[in-house]
Structures are given as structure tokens and as C-alpha cells.
XYZ file of C-alpha atoms in Angstrom:
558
model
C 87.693 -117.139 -169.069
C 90.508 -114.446 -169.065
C 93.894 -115.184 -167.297
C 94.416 -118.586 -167.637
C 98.086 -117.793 -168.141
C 98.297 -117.418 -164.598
C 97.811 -121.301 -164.211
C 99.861 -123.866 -164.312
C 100.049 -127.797 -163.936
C 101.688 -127.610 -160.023
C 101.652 -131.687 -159.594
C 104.721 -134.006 -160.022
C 104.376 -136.850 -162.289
C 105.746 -140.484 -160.327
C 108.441 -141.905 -162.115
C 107.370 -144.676 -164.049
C 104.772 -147.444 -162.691
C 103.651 -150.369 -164.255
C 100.213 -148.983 -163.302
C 98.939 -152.366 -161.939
C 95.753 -150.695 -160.853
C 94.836 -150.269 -163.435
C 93.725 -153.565 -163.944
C 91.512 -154.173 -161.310
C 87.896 -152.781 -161.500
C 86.817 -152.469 -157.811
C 87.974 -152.092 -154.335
C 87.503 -155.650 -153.214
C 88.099 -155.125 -149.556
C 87.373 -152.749 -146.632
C 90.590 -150.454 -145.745
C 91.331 -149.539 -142.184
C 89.455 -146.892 -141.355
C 90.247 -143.443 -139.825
C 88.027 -140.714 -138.805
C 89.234 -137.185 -138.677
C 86.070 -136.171 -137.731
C 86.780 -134.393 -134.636
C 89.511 -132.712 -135.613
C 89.460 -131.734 -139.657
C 86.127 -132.011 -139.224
C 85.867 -129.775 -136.177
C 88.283 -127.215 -137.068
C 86.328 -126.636 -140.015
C 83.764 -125.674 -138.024
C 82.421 -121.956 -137.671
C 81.932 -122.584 -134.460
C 83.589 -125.475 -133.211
C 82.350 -128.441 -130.952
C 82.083 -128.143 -127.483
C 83.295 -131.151 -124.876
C 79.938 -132.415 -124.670
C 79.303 -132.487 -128.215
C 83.040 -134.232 -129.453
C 82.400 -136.357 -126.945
C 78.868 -137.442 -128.367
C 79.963 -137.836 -131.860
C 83.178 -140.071 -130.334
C 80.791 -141.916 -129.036
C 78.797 -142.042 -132.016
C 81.916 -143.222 -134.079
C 82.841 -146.342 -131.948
C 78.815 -147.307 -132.154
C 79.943 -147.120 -136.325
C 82.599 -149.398 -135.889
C 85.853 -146.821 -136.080
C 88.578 -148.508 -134.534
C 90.876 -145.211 -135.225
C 89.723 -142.112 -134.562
C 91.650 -138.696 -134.474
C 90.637 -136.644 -132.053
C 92.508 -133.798 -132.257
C 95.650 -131.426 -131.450
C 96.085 -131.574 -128.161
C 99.140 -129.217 -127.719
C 97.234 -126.315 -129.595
C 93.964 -125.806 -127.118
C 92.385 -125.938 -123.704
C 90.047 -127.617 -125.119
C 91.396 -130.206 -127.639
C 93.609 -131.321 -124.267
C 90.614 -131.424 -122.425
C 88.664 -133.279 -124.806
C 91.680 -135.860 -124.732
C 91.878 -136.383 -120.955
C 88.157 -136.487 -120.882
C 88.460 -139.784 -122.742
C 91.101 -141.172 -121.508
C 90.358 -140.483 -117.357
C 86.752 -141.186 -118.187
C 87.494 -144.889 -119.740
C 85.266 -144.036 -122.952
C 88.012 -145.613 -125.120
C 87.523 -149.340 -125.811
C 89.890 -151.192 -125.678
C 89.979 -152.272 -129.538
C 89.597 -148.253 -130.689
C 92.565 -146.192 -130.740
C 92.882 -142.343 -130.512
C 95.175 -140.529 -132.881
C 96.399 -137.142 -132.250
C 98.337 -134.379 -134.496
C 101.507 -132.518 -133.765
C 104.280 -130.445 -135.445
C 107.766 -131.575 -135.294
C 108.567 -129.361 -132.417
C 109.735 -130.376 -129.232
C 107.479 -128.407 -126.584
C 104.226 -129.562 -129.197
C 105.406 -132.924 -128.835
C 105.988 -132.948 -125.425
C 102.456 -131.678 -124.751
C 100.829 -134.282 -126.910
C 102.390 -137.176 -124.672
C 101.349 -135.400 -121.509
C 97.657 -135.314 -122.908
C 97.926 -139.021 -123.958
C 99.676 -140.339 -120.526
C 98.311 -143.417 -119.684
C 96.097 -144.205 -122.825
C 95.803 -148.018 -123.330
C 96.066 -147.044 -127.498
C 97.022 -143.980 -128.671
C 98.580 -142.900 -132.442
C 100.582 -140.392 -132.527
C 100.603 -138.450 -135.891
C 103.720 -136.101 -136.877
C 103.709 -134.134 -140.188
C 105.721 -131.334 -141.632
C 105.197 -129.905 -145.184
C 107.270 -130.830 -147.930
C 106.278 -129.411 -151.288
C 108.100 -127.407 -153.303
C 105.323 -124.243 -152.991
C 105.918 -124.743 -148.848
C 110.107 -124.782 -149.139
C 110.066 -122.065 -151.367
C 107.658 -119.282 -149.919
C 106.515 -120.481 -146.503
C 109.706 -122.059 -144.293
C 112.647 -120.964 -147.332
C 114.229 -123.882 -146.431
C 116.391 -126.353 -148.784
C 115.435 -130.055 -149.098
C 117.646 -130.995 -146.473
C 116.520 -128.658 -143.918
C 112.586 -129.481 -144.420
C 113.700 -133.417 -144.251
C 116.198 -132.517 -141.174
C 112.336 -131.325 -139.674
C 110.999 -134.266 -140.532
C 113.847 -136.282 -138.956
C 114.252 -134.757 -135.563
C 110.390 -134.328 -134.829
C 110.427 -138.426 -135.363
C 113.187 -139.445 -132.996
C 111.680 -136.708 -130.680
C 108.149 -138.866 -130.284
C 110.946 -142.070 -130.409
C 112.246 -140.600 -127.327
C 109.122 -139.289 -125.341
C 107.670 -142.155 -126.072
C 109.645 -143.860 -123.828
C 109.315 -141.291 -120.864
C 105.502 -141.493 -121.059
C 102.964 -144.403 -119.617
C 101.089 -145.838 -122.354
C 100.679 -147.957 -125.732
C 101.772 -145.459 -128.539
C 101.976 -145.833 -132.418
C 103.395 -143.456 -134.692
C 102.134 -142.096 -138.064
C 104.114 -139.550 -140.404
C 102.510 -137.162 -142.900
C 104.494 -135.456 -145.629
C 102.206 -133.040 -145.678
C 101.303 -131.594 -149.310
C 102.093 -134.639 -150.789
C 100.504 -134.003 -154.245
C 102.691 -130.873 -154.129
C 106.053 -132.767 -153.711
C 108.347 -134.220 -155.751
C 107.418 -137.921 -155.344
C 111.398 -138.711 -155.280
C 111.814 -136.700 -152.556
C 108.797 -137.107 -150.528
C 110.103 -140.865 -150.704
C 113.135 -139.554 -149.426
C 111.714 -138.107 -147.000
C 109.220 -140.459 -145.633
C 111.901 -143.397 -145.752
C 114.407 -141.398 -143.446
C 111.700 -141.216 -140.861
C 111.294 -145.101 -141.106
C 114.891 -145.132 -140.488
C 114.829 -143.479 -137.623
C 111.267 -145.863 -136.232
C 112.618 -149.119 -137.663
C 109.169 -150.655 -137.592
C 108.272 -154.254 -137.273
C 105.662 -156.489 -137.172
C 104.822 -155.984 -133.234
C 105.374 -152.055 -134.328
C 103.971 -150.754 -137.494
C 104.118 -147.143 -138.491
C 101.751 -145.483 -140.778
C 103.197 -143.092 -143.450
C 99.868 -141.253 -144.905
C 99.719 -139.178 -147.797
C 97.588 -136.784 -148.246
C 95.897 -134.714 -150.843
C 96.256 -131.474 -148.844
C 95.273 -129.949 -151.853
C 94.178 -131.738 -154.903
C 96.486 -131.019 -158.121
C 95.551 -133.540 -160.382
C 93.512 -136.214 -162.213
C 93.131 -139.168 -159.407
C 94.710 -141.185 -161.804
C 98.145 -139.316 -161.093
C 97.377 -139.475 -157.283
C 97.380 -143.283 -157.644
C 100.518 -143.797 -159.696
C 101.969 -141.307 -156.820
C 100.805 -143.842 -154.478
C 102.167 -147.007 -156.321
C 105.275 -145.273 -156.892
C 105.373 -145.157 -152.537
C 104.222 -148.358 -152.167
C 106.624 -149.925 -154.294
C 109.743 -148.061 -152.923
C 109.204 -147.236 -149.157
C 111.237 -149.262 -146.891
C 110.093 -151.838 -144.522
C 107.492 -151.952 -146.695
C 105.878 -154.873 -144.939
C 105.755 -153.136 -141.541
C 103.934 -149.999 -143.074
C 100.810 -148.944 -143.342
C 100.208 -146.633 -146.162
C 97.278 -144.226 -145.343
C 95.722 -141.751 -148.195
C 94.224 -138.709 -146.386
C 92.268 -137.019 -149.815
C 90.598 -133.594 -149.591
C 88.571 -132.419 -151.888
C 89.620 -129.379 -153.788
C 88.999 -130.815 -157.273
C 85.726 -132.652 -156.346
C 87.448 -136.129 -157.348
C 87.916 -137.052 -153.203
C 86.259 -139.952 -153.733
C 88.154 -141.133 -156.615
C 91.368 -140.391 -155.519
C 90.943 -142.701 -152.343
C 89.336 -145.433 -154.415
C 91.946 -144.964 -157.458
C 94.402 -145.015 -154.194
C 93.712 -148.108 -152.691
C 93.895 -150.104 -155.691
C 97.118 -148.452 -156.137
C 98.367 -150.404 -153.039
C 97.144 -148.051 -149.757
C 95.816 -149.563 -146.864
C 94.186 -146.943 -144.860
C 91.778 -144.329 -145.100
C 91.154 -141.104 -143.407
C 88.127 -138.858 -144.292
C 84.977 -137.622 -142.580
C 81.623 -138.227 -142.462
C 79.565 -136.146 -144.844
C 82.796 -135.018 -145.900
C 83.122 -132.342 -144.007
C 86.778 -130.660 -143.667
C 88.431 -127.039 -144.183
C 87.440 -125.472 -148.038
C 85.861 -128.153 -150.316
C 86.546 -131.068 -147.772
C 87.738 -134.339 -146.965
C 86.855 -137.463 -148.600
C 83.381 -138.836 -147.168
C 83.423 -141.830 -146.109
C 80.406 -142.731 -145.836
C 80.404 -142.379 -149.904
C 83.735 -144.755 -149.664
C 81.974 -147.750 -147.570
C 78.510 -147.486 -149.216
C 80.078 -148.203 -152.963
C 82.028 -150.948 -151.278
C 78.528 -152.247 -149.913
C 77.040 -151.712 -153.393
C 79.548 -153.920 -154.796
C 78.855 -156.355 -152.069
C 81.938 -155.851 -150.213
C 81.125 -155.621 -146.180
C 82.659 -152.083 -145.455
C 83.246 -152.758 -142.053
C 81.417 -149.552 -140.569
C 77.781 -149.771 -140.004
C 75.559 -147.515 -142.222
C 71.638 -148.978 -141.489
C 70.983 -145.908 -140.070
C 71.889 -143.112 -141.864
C 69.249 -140.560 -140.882
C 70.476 -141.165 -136.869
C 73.697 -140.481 -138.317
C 72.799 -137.369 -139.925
C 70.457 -135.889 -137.278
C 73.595 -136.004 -134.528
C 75.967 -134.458 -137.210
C 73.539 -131.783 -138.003
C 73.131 -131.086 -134.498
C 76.635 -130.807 -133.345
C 78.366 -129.237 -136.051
C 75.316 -126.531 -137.315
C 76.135 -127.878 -140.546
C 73.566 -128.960 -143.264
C 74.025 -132.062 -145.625
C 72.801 -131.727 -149.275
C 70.073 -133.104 -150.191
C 71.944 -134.551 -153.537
C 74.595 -135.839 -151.271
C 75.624 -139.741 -151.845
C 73.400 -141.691 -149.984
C 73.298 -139.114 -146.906
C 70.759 -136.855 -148.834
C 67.212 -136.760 -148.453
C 66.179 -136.952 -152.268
C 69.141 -139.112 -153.774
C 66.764 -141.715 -153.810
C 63.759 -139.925 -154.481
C 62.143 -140.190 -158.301
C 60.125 -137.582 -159.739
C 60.188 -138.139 -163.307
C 57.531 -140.355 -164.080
C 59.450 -142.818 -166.306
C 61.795 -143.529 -163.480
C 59.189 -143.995 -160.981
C 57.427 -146.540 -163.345
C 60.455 -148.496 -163.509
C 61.350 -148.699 -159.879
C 57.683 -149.795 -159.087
C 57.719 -152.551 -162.127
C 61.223 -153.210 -160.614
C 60.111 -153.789 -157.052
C 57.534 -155.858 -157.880
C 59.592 -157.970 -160.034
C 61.889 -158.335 -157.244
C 58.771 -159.363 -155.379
C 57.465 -162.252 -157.782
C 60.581 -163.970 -158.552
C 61.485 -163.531 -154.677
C 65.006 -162.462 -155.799
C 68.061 -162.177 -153.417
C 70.001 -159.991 -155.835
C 69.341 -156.222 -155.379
C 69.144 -154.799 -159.295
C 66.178 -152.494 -159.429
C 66.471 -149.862 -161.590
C 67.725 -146.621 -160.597
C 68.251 -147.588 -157.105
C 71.846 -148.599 -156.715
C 71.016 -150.168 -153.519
C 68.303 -150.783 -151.062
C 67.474 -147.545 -149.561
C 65.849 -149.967 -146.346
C 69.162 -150.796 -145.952
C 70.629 -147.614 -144.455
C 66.893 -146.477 -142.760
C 65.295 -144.935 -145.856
C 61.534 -145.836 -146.135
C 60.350 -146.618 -149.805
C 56.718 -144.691 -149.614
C 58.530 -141.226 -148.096
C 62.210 -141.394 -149.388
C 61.801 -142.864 -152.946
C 58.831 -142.275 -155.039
C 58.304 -138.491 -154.832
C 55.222 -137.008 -156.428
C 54.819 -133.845 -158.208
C 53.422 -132.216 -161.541
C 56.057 -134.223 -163.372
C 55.761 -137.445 -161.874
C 53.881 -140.355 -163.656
C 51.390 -142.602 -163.111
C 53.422 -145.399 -161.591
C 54.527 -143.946 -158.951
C 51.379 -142.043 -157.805
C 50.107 -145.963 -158.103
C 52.776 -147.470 -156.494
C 52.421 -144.953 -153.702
C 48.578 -145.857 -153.360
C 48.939 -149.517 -153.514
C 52.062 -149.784 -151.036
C 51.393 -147.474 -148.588
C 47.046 -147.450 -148.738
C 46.500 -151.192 -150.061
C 44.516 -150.009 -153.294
C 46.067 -151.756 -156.121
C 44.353 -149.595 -159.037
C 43.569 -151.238 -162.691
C 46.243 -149.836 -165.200
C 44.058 -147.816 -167.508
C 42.958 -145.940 -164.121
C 46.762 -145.079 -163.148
C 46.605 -143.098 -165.675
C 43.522 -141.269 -164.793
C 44.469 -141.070 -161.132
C 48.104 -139.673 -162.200
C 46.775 -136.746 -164.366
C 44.417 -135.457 -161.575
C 47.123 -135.539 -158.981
C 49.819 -134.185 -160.702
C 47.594 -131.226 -161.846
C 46.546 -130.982 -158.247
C 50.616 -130.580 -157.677
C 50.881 -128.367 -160.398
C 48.347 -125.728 -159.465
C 49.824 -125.719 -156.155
C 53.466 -125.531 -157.257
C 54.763 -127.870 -154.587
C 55.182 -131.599 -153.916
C 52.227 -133.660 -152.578
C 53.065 -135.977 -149.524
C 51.330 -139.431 -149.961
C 48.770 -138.602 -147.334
C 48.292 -135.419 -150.043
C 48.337 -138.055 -152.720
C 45.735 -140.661 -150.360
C 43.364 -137.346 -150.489
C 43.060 -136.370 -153.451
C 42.179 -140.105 -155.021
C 39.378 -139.796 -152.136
C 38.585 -136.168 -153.342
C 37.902 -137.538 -157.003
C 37.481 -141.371 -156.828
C 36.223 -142.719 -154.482
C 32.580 -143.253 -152.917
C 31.625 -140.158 -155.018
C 27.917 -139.351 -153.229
C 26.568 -136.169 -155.767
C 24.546 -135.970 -157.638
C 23.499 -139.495 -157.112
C 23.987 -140.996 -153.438
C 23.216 -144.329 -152.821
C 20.485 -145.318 -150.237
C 20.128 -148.884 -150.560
C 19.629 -151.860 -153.065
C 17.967 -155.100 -153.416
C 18.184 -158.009 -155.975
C 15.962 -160.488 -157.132
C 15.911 -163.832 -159.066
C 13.359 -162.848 -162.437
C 14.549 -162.908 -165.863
C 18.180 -162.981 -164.929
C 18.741 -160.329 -161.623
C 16.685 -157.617 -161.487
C 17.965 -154.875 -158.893
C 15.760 -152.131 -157.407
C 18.286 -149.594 -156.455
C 16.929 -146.549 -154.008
C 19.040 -143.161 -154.053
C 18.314 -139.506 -153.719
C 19.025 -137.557 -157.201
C 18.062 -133.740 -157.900
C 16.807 -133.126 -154.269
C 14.698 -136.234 -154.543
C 14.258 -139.916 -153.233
C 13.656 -142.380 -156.220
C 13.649 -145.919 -156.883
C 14.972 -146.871 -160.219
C 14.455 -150.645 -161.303
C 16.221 -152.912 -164.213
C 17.178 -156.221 -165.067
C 20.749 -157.406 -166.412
C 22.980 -160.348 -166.584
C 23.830 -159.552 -163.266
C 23.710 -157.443 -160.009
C 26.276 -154.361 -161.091
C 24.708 -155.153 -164.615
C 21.260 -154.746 -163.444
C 22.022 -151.762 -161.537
C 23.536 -150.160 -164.353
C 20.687 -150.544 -166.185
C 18.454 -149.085 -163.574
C 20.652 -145.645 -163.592
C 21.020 -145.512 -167.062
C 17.494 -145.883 -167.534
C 16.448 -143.457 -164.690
C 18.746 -140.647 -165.699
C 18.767 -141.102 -169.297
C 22.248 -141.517 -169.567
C 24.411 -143.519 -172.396
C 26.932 -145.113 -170.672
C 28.202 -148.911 -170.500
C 30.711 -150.792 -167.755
C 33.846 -151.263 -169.905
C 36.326 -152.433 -166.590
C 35.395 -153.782 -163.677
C 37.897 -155.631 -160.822
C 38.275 -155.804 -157.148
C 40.390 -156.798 -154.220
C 40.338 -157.397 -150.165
C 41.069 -153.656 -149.069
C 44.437 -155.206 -146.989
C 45.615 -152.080 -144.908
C 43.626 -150.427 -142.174
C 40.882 -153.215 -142.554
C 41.082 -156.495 -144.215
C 37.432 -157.219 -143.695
C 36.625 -154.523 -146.512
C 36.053 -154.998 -149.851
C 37.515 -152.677 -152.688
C 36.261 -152.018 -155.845
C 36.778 -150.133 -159.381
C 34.662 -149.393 -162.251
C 35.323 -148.136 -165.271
C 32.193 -146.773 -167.957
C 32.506 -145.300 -171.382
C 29.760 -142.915 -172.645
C 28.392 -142.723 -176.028
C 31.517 -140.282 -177.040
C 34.069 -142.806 -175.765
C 35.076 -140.786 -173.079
C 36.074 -143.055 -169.910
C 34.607 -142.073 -166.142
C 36.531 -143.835 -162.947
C 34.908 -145.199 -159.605
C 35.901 -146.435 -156.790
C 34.012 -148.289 -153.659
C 34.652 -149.581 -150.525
C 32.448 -151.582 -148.068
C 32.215 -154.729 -146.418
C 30.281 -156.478 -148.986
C 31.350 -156.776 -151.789
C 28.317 -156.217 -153.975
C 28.299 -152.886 -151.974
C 31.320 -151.880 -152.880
C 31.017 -152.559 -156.621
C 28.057 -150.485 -156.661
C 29.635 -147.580 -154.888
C 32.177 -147.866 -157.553
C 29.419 -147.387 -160.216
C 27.906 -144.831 -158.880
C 31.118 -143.032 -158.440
C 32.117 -143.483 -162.115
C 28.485 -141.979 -163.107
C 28.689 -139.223 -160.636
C 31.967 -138.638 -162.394
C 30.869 -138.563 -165.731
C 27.448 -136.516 -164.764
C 29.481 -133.673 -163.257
C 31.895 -133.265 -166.450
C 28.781 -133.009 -168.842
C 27.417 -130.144 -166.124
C 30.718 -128.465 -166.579
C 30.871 -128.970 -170.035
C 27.209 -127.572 -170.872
């Protein structure tokens, strides 16, 4: 690519860190957890949310189990002050969820963020100014002193109106453009606003650090962090929060890289959804805590409720590769992969194992709503026989021979592939009954009957080039006999090579299912299948199905 010359590495290196993340190998327990939903989510939006909707999805985020949720900037609209009052005069904040809210370090913004709050019962109160060097230099052309003097004065501003206004009030601090700062002097910075909020262990603060733009690698983002972990005062009384967008595509990393760095606190979006590339999502964050069987503390078991209100009150779409959220992440196509989630489930199933390890499938897709038959094995020209099978057996009870997966799989998936779309398993249920099963041309059973002479000896009665006929044979038994009696009749070479059966459980146990397999004099194999209520029935269907089979291949082959 041409002008690379124009870039250059814009991140500050931390001063040395022993790196003591680096030597652990998962997050091991859940942060505490903000969502910014409704307000980087919101102001991300085309068109943003009105009342009715924020106040759905706030709603929506206490049912999750939020216990912080920013809600907006109440000083810069009608309706982000509304929205706040709404919540607070309406009682529709429990008592263990608090509402954060943003504001510059300006007096008159700060003032009209504790007249929206008055009277909250908890209420966090979230002041940031911008401190990197591209900010000082070209935005406010201000010295270090002056953009930490902002910093300063904005905190004992919310020290002091905190005391004028009714209600319980936290404060937070953002040096906003963190990764864009000198990690000295955001230090600096941050640790004269602790000076000036002394907090303590009735009082916590929470200094968050945010990727406003991502810079770097995540694993410079998390020697950043140690590096502020290590060194901000009162250490014990703060609560370091990572705020990651996702500029870079390594979001996700950053926060986990982050919080093994030392960080307590999380805020991100569901979905992910923020201004240009987006926060961190979080529901990517909790679910690879859950897959590592570490209880995220946010409730996830129904993802696609989840993602039906988002999509509704934002107008905007989630991918269908997304983490988790999407609706094919845990579908299989590829035949080899459905195969081994099938053999996988039914492993699972025999040794009755509590341990979730089937392949492909980092974790139970039942476990956040996902259904197995619609959401996982996915059929189409290049999916295999396994999953066509495992489609058939768990959603329609037939639990088809091996040899005749095979069959089944090719004539579906060239079904798919003349159509050039996916078949739904209804699609898939059809076409087995299209070519399988109770085949009734060009030989359709009437009736048959069985008596005890020479071994059985089966009289079998079915209508076969527009006529009625009555073919009889003997055989080492009944589906024996009456193979004889067709092959005889028709002239056919042909002999039963499979043959197995099973109660039909779904729709009807009371039926019987059956499936034969016959080789012809060329070795070429024909598939049947029958269903009845006797079983002798059935079997017989399945013959007949099989020969009807192989009789209408030699037709098209003549």
C-alpha cells in the first residue's frame, strides 16, 4: 500500500512492569460490570432512542443483572435529562443498580448533571477531560498543567455540588484518550484528582481508562494498566475501570489482557455497539468467562430475547458471525464438522457426561436459547451425511442405518444444490419422504398373508403395470419370503443385504419403523423405508420401497 510514511506508532510505552499478567491464563472472576449502552451506545445511533425505547432497554439491563448502568449526558439534551428524571421520579431504579452519568469539567455542565440526578438513591457521576498529547497539541493548545488544572477544578466542582444536591453520589474520572497519553502523566493526572476526592472505603472513586482509540497491541494496553494499578494512590479505595473501543478489532482482548493486568471494572455494550468500530461487547466478555466456567454474573440464557429488543430499538442489525449473538456461529455446514458434533453429542449422551467438550461447539448453544435442530446443524450442498442424519433422528425420531446416511446425504444435498439455497429440516424431513420412504410406484402394496409350509410362505397382493397380481414364495422368513415372491414375479436379481428397525418415537410411539437395504446383481445398493403399526408391515413397506427404488433407476437408465 502507498503512503505508509504517513504512519506512525502514536502509543506510549509504560515504564517498566514486571508484566505479572502475563502469567495467568484466564480471567478467573467476573469484573463489575458497566453498561454504556444508552449512552455510547445510543449516541452511536443514526437515529437515536426515544424515552420509551431507553427506557425499555434500562429495563432490559437490570432484568441482565447490570448493577451500573450509564445512562447518559444529561446536561447536553432535552432528552438525555428527561430520560434521567423519568427514572428517577418514576422509581424504575432498584435500589442495588446505580445510574452513571457523563459530564465535562465545566461548571454550568456540572451543575446541570446534579439537578438531573437530585434525589437519586445511587447515582455515579463520571467527569473526563482529554489528556493525550494529539488533544493538548491541536485541539485545547494547552500545556500539561493547564489540561491537568481541567482535570482538577472539574473534580472539586462535583466535590462541591455534591454537597448542595439531595442524593447518594459516587464519582468516576476518565483521562480520556488514555492510550494516547503519556502513561507518566496520565498518572499524574489521575492521582491529583484522587487528591482532591480522598477516597475511602465508605467512598470509592473509579478512575477508568479508556481505549478512546485503540493504538496498540492489547498487550501494551495491559502493561499501561499495570503500570496504573501499581502507582495510583489510594490504591485500595479505587476502582480501576477499562472502557476499550474497538478501533483495532482487539476490544475484546484489550479488556481481558486488562483485567489480568489488575482492572476491576468493565464498561462496554451489548453487541458492541458504540461510535466507529465500537465498544467492547460484553456479551463476548461474560460468555468466555462462562466457557471457562467462571459465573459472569449477567444472565445470557436468552440471547435471541436479547437480540430481538436491541434490534428493535436501535434499527441496528447484529452479524450473523458475531460471538455467540449471531445466528450461524453455531451453525455447521461442512459435513466433517457436522459428523463430529453429532458423534460428539451422542457421546455426551452415553457416558451421561457433566463436562461440556463437544467438538466445535465451545459451549452449549441451549444454554443461551439456541435450539440444536435449527441453530446448529445447517444443511446444504456441502454438508455431510451426519448431520442430515442427525437432523432426521433428533428432530423426526428416524435413526437411519449408517451405510444409508450416506445415501440419504447425497440426495439431499443435491436437492440443496440444484436449488442453490439451504434446506430447513422440515425441507430435509421431505425430501427423505420424497425418495425413501413408503415408495408406492411401480409396485404398491395391497396386502399380505403368511403361512406355516416349508418354512413361511407369503402370498403378497399388489398392483404392478396397471394390474392387480398375487405373487407367492417361500423363504426363511416373512420379509424373506416376500422377497422371493417379488423377485420371482418381476424377474428381478436382487437380494436383502441390511435390514433393522426401531419404535418410530416422535409423533407416534405406537408405529413401527423400518429400513431395507438390497443389492442387485451389479452390486449397486437400493434404500427403503416403512412405517406402520405392525411391524411386519412396516418391513415390507421398506422392501418394497428399496425395489421401487431400484426399478425406477433401471427405467431411467434404459
Amino acid at each position: 500500500m502507498k503512503n505508509t510514511e504517513k504512519y506512525t506508532r502514536q502509543f506510549f510505552e509504560a515504564p517498566k512492569t514486571e508484566m505479572k499478567w502475563t502469567k495467568k491464563s484466564y480471567v478467573d472472576k467476573a469484573p463489575q460490570w458497566c453498561s454504556v449502552d444508552l449512552r455510547d451506545g445510543n449516541q452511536a445511533l443514526i437515529v437515536p432512542m426515544s424515552l420509551d425505547e431507553k427506557l425499555e432497554f434500562f429495563k432490559k439491563l437490570v432484568d441482565i443483572g447490570f448493577k451500573e448502568i450509564e445512562i447518559g449526558f444529561p446536561a447536553a439534551s432535552e432528552t438525555e435529562y428527561d430520560f434521567c428524571r423519568a427514572l428517577i421520579e418514576q422509581d424504575l431504579i432498584p435500589d442495588d443498580v446505580a445510574i452513571q452519568v457523563l459530564t465535562q469539567s465545566r461548571e454550568h455542565i456540572i451543575e446541570k448533571t446534579f439537578e438531573a440526578l437530585k434525589g437519586c438513591k445511587n447515582a455515579i457521576v463520571h467527569l473526563y477531560n482529554s489528556t493525550s498529547l494529539a488533544q493538548r497539541e491541536q485541539v485545547f493548545r494547552k500545556n500539561k498543567e493547564e489540561i491537568k488544572e481541567i482535570a482538577v477544578s472539574g473534580a472539586k466542582l462535583c466535590k462541591e455540588y455534591r454537597e448542595k444536591y439531595e442524593g447518594n453520589f459516587r464519582f468516576e474520572y476518565s483521562p480520556e484518550s488514555f492510550t494516547g497519553t503519556e502513561p507518566e502523566y496520565a498518572l499524574e493526572v489521575c492521582n491529583a484528582v484522587l487528591d482532591v476526592w480522598k477516597p475511602t472505603p465508605d467512598d470509592k472513586v473509579i478512575i477508568n481508562l479508556p481505549v478512546t482509540v485503540q493504538l496498540s497491541m492489547p498487550h501494551v494496553y495491559a502493561n499501561q494498566i499495570e503500570y496504573m494499578c501499581d502507582n495510583l494512590k489510594y490504591r485500595e479505595n479505587v476502582i480501576v475501570s477499562l472502557h476499550p473501543h474497538n478501533d483495532r478489532g482487539c476490544a475484546v482482548a484489550d479488556t481481558e489482557m486488562g483485567l489480568l493486568a489488575g482492572a476491576d471494572r468493565v464498561e462496554g455494550t451489548l453487541f458492541g455497539n458504540g461510535e466507529r468500530t465500537g465498544n467492547v461487547d460484553i456479551i463476548v466478555l461474560a460468555m468466555n468467562m462462562y466457557s471457562q466456567g467462571v459465573d459472569p454474573k449477567l444472565d445470557f440464557s436468552d440471547i435471541p430475547d436479547i437480540a430481538e429488543m436491541y434490534s428493535r430499538v436501535t434499527r441496528m442489525n447484529i452479524y450473523e458471525r458475531q460471538p455467540y449473538s449471531g445466528q450461524l456461529v453455531f451453525a455447521a455446514f461442512s459435513g466433517s464438522h457436522q459428523d463430529a458434533i453429532a458423534k460428539g453429542m451422542k457421546w455426551r449422551q452415553e457416558k451421561n457426561s457433566p463436562i461440556w467438550n463437544v467438538p466445535y461447539l465451545p459451549i452449549d448453544p441451549a444454554d443461551i436459547g439456541r435450539e440444536y435442530s435449527a441453530d446448529v446443524i445447517r444443511i446444504n450442498s456441502q454438508s455431510g451425511k451426519g448431520g442430515i442424519g442427525y437432523i432426521l433422528e433428533t428432530r423426526f425420531g428416524y435413526n437411519l442405518p449408517k451405510k444409508m446416511r450416506e445415501k440419504v446425504g447425497y440426495m439431499v444435498k443435491s436437492v440443496s444444490d440444484h436449488a442453490h439455497k439451504e434446506l430447513l429440516p422440515d425441507e430435509v424431513y421431505t425430501v427423505f419422504k420424497q425418495y425413501f420412504v413408503d415408495i408406492t410406484t411401480p409396485i404398491q402394496l395391497q396386502e399380505t398373508h403368511f403361512v406355516q409350509r416349508n418354512g413361511i410362505e407369503a402370498s403378497v397382493v399388489f398392483d404392478y403395470d396397471g394390474r392387480r397380481v398375487t405373487a407367492s414364495d417361500t423363504g426363511n422368513g416373512r420379509l424373506d419370503a416376500v422377497s422371493n415372491a417379488i423377485r420371482s414375479y418381476t424377474g428381478s436379481d436382487f437380494n436383502i443385504s441390511t435390514y433393522t428397525e426401531h419404535a418410530l418415537e416422535v409423533g407416534s410411539a405406537s408405529k413401527a419403523v423400518s429400513y431395507v437395504e438390497i443389492v442387485d446383481g451389479s452390486g449397486n445398493s437400493f434404500w427403503g423405508t416403512g412405517i406402520d403399526n405392525d411391524i411386519i408391515t412396516s418391513s415390507v413397506k421398506a422392501l418394497i420401497s428399496a425395489v421401487n427404488n431400484m426399478l425406477k433407476e433401471k427405467v431411467q437408465n434404459k
